[in-house]
Short mmCIF file of C-alpha atoms and ligand atoms in Angstrom, two decimals:
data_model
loop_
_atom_site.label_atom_id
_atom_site.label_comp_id
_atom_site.label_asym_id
_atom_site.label_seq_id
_atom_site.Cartn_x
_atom_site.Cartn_y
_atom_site.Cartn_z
CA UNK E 21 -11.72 132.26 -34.54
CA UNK E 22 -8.96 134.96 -34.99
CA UNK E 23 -8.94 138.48 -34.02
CA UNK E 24 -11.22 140.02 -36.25
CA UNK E 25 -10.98 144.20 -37.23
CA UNK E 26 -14.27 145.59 -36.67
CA UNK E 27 -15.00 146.46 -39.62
CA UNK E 28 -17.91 143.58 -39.85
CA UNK E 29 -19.54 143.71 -37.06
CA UNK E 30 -19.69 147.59 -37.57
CA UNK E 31 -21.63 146.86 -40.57
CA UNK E 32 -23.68 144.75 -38.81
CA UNK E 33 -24.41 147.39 -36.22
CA UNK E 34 -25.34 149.92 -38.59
CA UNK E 35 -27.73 147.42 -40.50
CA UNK E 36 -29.46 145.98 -37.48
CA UNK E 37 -29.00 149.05 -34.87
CA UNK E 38 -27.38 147.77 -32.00
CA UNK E 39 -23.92 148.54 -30.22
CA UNK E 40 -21.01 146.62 -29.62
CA UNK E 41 -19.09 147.12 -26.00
CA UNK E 42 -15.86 147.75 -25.93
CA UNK E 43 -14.10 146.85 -22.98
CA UNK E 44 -11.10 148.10 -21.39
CA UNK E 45 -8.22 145.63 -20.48
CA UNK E 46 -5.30 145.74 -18.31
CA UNK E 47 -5.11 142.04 -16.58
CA UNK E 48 -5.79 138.17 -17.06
CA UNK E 49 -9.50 138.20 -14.98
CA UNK E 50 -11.10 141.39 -16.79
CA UNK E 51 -9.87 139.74 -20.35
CA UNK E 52 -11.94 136.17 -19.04
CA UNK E 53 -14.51 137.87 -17.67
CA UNK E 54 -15.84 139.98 -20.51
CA UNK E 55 -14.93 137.45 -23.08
CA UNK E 56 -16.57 134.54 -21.53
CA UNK E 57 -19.89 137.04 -20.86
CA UNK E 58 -19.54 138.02 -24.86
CA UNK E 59 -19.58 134.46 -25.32
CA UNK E 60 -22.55 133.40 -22.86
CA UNK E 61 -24.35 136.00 -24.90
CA UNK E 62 -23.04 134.61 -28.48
CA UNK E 63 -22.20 138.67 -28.66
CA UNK E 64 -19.26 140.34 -30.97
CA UNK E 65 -16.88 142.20 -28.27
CA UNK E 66 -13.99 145.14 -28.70
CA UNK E 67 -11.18 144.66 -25.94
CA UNK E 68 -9.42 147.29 -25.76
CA UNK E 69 -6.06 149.03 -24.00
CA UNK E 70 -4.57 152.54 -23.46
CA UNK E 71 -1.43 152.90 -23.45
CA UNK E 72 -1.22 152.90 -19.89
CA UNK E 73 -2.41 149.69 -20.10
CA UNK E 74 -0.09 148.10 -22.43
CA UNK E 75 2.85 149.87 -20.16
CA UNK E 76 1.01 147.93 -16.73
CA UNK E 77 0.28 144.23 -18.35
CA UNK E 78 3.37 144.89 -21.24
CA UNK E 79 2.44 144.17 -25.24
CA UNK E 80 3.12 140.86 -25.41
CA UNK E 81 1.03 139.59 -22.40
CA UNK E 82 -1.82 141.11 -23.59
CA UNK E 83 -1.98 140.17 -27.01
CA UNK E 84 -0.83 136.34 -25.89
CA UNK E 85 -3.37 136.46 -22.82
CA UNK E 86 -6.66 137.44 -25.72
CA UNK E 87 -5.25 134.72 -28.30
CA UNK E 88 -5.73 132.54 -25.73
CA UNK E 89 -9.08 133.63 -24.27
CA UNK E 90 -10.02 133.47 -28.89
CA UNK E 91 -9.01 128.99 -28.33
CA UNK E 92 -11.80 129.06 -25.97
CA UNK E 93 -14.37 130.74 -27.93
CA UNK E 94 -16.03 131.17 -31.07
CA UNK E 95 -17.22 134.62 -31.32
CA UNK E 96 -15.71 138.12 -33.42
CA UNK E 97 -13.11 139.58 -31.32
CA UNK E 98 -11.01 142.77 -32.04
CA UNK E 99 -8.04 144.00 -30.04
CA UNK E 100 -7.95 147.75 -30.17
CA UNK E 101 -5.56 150.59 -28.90
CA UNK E 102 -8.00 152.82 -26.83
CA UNK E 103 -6.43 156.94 -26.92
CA UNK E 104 -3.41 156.09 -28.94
CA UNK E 105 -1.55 159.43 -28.34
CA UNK E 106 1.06 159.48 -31.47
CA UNK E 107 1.77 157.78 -34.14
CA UNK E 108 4.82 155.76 -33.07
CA UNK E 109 1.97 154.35 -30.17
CA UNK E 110 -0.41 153.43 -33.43
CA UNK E 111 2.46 151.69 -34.75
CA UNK E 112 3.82 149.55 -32.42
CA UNK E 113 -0.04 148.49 -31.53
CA UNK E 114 -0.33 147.78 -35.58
CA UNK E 115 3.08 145.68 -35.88
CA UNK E 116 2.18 143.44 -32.59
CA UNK E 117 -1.25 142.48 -33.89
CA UNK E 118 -3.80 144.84 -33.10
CA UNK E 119 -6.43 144.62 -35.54
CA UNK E 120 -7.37 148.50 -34.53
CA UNK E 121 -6.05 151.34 -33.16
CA UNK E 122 -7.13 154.84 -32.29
CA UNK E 123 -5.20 157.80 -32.71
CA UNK E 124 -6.64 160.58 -30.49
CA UNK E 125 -5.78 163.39 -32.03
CA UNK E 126 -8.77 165.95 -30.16
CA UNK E 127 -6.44 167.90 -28.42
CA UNK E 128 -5.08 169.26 -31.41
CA UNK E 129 -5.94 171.85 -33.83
CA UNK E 130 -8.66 170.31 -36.94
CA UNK E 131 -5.72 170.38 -39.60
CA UNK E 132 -3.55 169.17 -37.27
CA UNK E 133 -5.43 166.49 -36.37
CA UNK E 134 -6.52 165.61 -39.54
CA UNK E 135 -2.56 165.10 -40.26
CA UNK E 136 -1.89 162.96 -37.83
CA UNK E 137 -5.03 161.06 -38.34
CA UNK E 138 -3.87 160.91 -42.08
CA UNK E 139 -0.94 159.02 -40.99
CA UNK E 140 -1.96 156.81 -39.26
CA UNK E 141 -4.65 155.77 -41.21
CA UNK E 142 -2.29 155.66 -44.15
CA UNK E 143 -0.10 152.87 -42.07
CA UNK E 144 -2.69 150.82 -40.45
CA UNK E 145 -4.63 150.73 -43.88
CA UNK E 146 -1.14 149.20 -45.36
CA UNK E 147 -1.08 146.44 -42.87
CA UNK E 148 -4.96 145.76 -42.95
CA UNK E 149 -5.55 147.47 -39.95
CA UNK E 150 -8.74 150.08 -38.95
CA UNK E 151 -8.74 153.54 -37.30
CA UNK E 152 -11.08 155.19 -35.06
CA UNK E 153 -10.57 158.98 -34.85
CA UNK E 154 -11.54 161.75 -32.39
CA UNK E 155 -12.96 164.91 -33.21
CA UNK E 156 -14.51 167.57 -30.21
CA UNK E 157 -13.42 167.52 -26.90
CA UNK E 158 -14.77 165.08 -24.13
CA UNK E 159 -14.39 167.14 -21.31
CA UNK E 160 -16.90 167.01 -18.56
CA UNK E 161 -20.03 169.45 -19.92
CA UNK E 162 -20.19 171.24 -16.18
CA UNK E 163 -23.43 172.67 -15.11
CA UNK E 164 -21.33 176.17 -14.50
CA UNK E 165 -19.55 175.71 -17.88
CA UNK E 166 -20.70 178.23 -20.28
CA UNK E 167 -23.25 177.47 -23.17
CA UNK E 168 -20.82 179.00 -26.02
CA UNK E 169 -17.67 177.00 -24.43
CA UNK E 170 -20.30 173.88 -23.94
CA UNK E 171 -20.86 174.45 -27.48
CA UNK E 172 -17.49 174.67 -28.41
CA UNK E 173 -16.81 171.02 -27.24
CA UNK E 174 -19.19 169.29 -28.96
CA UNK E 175 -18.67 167.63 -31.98
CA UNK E 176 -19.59 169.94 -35.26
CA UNK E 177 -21.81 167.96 -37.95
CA UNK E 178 -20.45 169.14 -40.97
CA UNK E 179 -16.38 168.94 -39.70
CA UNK E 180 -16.98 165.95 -38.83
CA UNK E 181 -18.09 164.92 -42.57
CA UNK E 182 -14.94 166.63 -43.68
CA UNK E 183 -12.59 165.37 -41.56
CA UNK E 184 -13.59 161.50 -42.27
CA UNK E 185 -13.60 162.60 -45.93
CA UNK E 186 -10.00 163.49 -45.60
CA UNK E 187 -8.80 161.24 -42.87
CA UNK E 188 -10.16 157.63 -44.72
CA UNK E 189 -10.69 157.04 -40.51
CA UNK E 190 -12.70 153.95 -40.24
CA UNK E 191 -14.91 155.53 -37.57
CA UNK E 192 -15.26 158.61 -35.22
CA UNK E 193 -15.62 159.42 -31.61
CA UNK E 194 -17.67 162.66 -31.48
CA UNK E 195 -18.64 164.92 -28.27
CA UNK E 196 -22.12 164.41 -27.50
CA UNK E 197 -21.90 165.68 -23.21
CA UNK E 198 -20.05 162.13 -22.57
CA UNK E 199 -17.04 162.38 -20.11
CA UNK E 200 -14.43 159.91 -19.18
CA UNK E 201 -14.73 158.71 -15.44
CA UNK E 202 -16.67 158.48 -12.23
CA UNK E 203 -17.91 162.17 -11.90
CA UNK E 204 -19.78 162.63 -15.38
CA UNK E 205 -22.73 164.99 -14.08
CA UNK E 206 -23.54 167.05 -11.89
CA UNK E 207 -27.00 167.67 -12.92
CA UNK E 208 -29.29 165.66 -14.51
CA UNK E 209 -27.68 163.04 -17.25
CA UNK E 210 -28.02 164.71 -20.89
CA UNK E 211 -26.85 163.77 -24.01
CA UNK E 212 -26.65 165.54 -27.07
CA UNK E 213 -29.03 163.13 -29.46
CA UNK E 214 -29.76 165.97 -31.48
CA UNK E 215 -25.89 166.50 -32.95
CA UNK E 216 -25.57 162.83 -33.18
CA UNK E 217 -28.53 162.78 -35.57
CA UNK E 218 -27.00 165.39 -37.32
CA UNK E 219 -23.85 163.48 -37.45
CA UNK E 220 -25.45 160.32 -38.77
CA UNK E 221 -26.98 162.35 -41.44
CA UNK E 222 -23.41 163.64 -42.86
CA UNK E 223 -21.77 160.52 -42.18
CA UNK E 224 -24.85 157.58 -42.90
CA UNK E 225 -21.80 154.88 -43.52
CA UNK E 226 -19.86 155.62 -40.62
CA UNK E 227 -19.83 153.88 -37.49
CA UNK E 228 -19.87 156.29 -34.43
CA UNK E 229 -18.27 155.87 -30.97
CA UNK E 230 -19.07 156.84 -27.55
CA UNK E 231 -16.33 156.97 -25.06
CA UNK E 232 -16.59 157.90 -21.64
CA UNK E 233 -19.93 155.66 -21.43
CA UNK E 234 -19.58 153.71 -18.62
CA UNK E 235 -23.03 154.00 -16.46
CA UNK E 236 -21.27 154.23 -13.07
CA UNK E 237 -23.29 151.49 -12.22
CA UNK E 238 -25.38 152.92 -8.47
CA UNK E 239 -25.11 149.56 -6.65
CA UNK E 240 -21.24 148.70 -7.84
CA UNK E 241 -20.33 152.46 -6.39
CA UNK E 242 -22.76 151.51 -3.00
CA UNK E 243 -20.77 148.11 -2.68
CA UNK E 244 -17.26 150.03 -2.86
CA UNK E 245 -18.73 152.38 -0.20
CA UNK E 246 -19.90 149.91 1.87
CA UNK E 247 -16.92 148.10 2.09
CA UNK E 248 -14.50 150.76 2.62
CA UNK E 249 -14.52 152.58 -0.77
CA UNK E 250 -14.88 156.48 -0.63
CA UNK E 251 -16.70 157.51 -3.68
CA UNK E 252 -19.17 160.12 -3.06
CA UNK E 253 -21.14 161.64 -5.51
CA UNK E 254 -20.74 159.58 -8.56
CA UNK E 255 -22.69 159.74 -11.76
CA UNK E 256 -22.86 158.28 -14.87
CA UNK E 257 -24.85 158.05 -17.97
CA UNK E 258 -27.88 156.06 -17.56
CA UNK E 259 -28.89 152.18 -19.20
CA UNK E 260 -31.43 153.94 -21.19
CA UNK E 261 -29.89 156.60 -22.53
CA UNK E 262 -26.90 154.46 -23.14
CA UNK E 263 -29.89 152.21 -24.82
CA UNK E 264 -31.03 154.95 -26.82
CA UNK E 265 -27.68 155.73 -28.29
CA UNK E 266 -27.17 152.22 -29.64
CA UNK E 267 -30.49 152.82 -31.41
CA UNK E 268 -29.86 155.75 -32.88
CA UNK E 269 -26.43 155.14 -34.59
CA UNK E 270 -23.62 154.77 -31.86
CA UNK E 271 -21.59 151.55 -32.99
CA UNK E 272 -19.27 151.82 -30.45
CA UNK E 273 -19.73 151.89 -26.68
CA UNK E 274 -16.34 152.59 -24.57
CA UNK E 275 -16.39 150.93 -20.99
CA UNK E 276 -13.83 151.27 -18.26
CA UNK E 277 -15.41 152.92 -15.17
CA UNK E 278 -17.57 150.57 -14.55
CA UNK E 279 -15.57 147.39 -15.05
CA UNK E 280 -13.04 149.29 -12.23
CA UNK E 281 -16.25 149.84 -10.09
CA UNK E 282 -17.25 145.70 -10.44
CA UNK E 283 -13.71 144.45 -9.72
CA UNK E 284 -12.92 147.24 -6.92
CA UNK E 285 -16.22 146.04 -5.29
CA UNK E 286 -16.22 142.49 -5.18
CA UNK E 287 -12.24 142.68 -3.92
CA UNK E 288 -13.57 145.18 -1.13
CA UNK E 289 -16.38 142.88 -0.03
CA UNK E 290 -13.93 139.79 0.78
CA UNK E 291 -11.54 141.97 2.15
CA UNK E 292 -13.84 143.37 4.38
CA UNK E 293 -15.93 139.87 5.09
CA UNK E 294 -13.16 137.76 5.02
CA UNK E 295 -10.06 139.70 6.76
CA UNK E 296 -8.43 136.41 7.19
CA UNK E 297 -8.55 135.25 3.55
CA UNK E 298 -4.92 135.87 1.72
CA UNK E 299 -5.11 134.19 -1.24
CA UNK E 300 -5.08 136.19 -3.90
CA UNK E 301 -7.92 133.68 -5.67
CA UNK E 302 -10.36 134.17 -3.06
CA UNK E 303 -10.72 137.78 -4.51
CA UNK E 304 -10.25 137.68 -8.07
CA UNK E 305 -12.32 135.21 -8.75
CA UNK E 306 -15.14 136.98 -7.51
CA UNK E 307 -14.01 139.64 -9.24
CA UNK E 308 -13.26 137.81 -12.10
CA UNK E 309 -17.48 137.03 -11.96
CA UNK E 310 -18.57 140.49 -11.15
CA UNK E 311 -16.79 141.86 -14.33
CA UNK E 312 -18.37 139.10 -16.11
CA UNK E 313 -22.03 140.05 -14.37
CA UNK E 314 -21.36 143.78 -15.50
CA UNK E 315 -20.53 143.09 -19.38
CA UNK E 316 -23.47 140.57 -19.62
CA UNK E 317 -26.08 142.97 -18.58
CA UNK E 318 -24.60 145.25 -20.86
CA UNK E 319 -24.54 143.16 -23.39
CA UNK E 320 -28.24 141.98 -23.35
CA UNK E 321 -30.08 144.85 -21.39
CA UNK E 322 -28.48 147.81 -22.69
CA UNK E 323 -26.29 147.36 -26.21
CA UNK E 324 -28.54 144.71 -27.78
CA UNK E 325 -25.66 142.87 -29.32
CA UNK E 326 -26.53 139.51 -27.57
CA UNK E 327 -26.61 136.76 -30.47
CA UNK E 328 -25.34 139.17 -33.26
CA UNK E 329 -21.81 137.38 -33.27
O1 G3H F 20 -10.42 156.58 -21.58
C1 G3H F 20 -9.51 156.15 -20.88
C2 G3H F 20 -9.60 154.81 -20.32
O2 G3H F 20 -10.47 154.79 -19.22
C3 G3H F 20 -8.24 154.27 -20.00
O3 G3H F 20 -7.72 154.81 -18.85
O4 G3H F 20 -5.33 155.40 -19.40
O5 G3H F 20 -6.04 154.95 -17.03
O6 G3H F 20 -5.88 153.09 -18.70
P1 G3H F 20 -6.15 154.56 -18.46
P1 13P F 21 -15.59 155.49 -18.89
O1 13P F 21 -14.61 156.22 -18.02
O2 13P F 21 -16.93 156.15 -18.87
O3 13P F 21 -15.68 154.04 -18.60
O4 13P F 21 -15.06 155.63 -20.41
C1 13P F 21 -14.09 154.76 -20.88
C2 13P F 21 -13.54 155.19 -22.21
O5 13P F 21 -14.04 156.06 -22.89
C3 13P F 21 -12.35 154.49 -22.68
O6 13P F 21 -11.85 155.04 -23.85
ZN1 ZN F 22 -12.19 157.14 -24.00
#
């Protein structure tokens, strides 16, 4: 099958309330390993790259490396630009066969960022290509931040349903107390179900995202640490609120963290079991399988996507 946009199996979310992972990319074993767990679970998948990304593994690797991981399986894949930061990024994503791109446009002012949003929806529209915009900031919700400055980075219900009106985005990233990396609480893990519900009352038809999801998986950080690692005090956002999430309108789940947690472990444990081993295929493969162990579970135990390809 080719790449696919996600337009479908957004629709497909929405109708049958589940979530589709999408996975962050940046080399040949994390592309096999969450495709071939998508496809052991018969499971739509996003892969997806930043543009750090695309500068580490270079555009035309990773486009060539996922058509060839599509000849090997049958299931709805999408390539998507994860935090495109400008429009010229959006573009050259679009024009080397992306089938979606996001422009992050949060750390600008609303008009601005409906603007740029605008524009880029405007070119990736032309060329059959969908946008996923940002609006609040994802900063990590601090147990010494302020409730008014809290409040301030959350997602607002009723911008939000303006600024898809005026954008055409294909779907939104909102705030909900989600933050990127390792360190996500420092209290207990909260999310902010009651402005998503909010949200999904504006904006019934459009599919929401969740970035900075990852779970931070416990054991994956304990494995790092017990090999070496130095990771104290991590924290992410828990299978079941993660599960809730997917039930209650999030399309979308982003995923990086955690696939970085699966492959760092599994390379420390040889390392540190093995200290004679040099091959470079005596660690990636298992850390080719532990990314592949990671996405499955998330797949089937916490998205509920498994056979909705
Ligand atoms: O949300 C950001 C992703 O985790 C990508 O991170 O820019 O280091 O590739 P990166
Ligand atoms: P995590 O850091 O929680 O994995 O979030 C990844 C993400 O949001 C990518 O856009
Ligand atoms: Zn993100």
């Amino acid at each position: 099958m080719p790449l696919v946009t996600t337009k479908e199996m957004f629709e497909k979310s929405m109708k049958e309330h589940f979530a589709i992972g999408a996975f962050n990319v940046n080399n040949m074993e994390i592309i096999q390993g969450i495709v071939d767990a998508a496809a052991q679970q018969n499971s739509p998948v996003i892969l997806q790259a930043s543009s750090s990304a695309i500068k580490y593994a270079r555009i035309g690797y990773l486009r060539k490396m996922v058509e060839a991981a599509l000849e090997e399986h049958d299931i709805p894949v999408a390539l998507h630009l994860d935090h495109g930061p400008d429009f010229e990024t959006c573009k050259m994503c679009i024009d080397n066969g992306f089938t979606s791109v996001m422009i992050d446009g949060s750390k600008y002012d609303f008009e601005e960022n409906i603007a740029l949003t605008k524009k880029v929806v405007d070119y990736a529209h032309s060329k059959g290509v969908v946008v996923e915009a940002e609006l609040g900031k994802l900063a990590g919700i601090e147990d010494d931040v302020n409730v008014d400055a809290a409040d301030a980075m959350y997602t607002d219900p009723e911008q939000a349903r303006e600024f898809v009106e005026r954008t055409g985005c294909d779907s939104l990233a909102i705030a909900i107390g989600t933050s990127h990396g390792a360190y996500k609480f420092k209290g207990e893990a909260k999310l902010r179900f009651d402005i998503l519900a909010q949200v999904k009352e504006k904006l019934p038809n459009t599919p929401i995202v969740l970035h900075g999801a990852s779970t931070v998986i416990p054991e994956l950080v304990e494995m790092c640490n017990q090999y070496g690692g130095d990771i104290p005090g991590a924290k992410g956002v828990p299978d079941e609120i993660l599960h809730e999430a997917s039930l209650k309108g999030v399309s979308k789940i982003n995923v990086d963290t955690d696939l970085r947690l699966a492959m760092t472990a599994a390379i420390r444990k040889v390392f540190a079991e093995e200290p004679s081993k040099f091959d470079p295929r005596a660690y990636m493969t298992p850390a080719r399988e532990q990314i592949k162990e990671t996405v499955s579970h998330k797949i089937k135990d916490v998205f509920g996507s498994t056979n909705k390809a």
